[in-house]
Amino acid sequence: GSFAQQWMDEYHGGLKKYDEYQQQDSEHLLETTGKELRKLMSWVDEEA
């Protein structure tokens, strides 16, 4: 119920909060460190 309604409201409203959360996640220390480490691992597919 309520989650589905909130998601649909977010979706129809242009995903503003979703995009904000996604941006915050991409800048998190864990993500930025992981990106640097993956560059050092030739066997890891960067797009995965």
mmCIF file of C-alpha atoms in Angstrom:
data_model
loop_
_atom_site.group_PDB
_atom_site.id
_atom_site.type_symbol
_atom_site.label_atom_id
_atom_site.label_comp_id
_atom_site.label_asym_id
_atom_site.label_seq_id
_atom_site.Cartn_x
_atom_site.Cartn_y
_atom_site.Cartn_z
ATOM 1 C CA GLY A 1 0.000 0.000 0.000
ATOM 2 C CA SER A 2 1.658 3.107 1.282
ATOM 3 C CA PHE A 3 5.136 2.416 -0.141
ATOM 4 C CA ALA A 4 3.681 1.804 -3.592
ATOM 5 C CA GLN A 5 1.731 5.060 -3.399
ATOM 6 C CA GLN A 6 4.803 7.018 -2.267
ATOM 7 C CA TRP A 7 6.870 5.490 -5.070
ATOM 8 C CA MET A 8 4.257 6.323 -7.678
ATOM 9 C CA ASP A 9 4.036 9.900 -6.366
ATOM 10 C CA GLU A 10 7.839 10.157 -6.546
ATOM 11 C CA TYR A 11 7.887 8.670 -10.050
ATOM 12 C CA HIS A 12 5.200 10.986 -11.370
ATOM 13 C CA GLY A 13 6.859 13.936 -9.634
ATOM 14 C CA GLY A 14 10.084 13.501 -11.618
ATOM 15 C CA LEU A 15 12.113 11.328 -9.188
ATOM 16 C CA LYS A 16 13.581 14.356 -7.387
ATOM 17 C CA LYS A 17 14.273 12.604 -4.065
ATOM 18 C CA TYR A 18 15.420 9.428 -5.828
ATOM 19 C CA ASP A 19 17.952 11.382 -7.888
ATOM 20 C CA GLU A 20 19.114 13.182 -4.741
ATOM 21 C CA TYR A 21 19.657 9.890 -2.914
ATOM 22 C CA GLN A 22 21.424 8.367 -5.915
ATOM 23 C CA GLN A 23 23.787 11.360 -6.120
ATOM 24 C CA GLN A 24 24.575 11.132 -2.406
ATOM 25 C CA ASP A 25 25.263 7.402 -2.725
ATOM 26 C CA SER A 26 27.619 7.885 -5.683
ATOM 27 C CA GLU A 27 29.682 10.385 -3.671
ATOM 28 C CA HIS A 28 29.898 8.193 -0.565
ATOM 29 C CA LEU A 29 33.430 7.288 0.589
ATOM 30 C CA LEU A 30 32.759 3.586 0.084
ATOM 31 C CA GLU A 31 31.766 4.169 -3.541
ATOM 32 C CA THR A 32 34.645 6.499 -4.374
ATOM 33 C CA THR A 33 37.163 4.133 -2.755
ATOM 34 C CA GLY A 34 35.681 1.151 -4.578
ATOM 35 C CA LYS A 35 35.954 2.963 -7.890
ATOM 36 C CA GLU A 36 39.652 3.628 -7.291
ATOM 37 C CA LEU A 37 40.292 0.044 -6.209
ATOM 38 C CA ARG A 38 38.523 -1.395 -9.259
ATOM 39 C CA LYS A 39 40.889 0.607 -11.481
ATOM 40 C CA LEU A 40 43.751 -1.419 -9.972
ATOM 41 C CA MET A 41 42.091 -4.769 -10.717
ATOM 42 C CA SER A 42 42.509 -5.601 -14.399
ATOM 43 C CA TRP A 43 40.159 -8.584 -14.126
ATOM 44 C CA VAL A 44 37.199 -6.496 -12.906
ATOM 45 C CA ASP A 45 34.761 -5.205 -15.501
ATOM 46 C CA GLU A 46 34.282 -1.519 -14.627
ATOM 47 C CA GLU A 47 30.766 -1.447 -16.086
ATOM 48 C CA ALA A 48 29.538 -4.252 -13.822
#
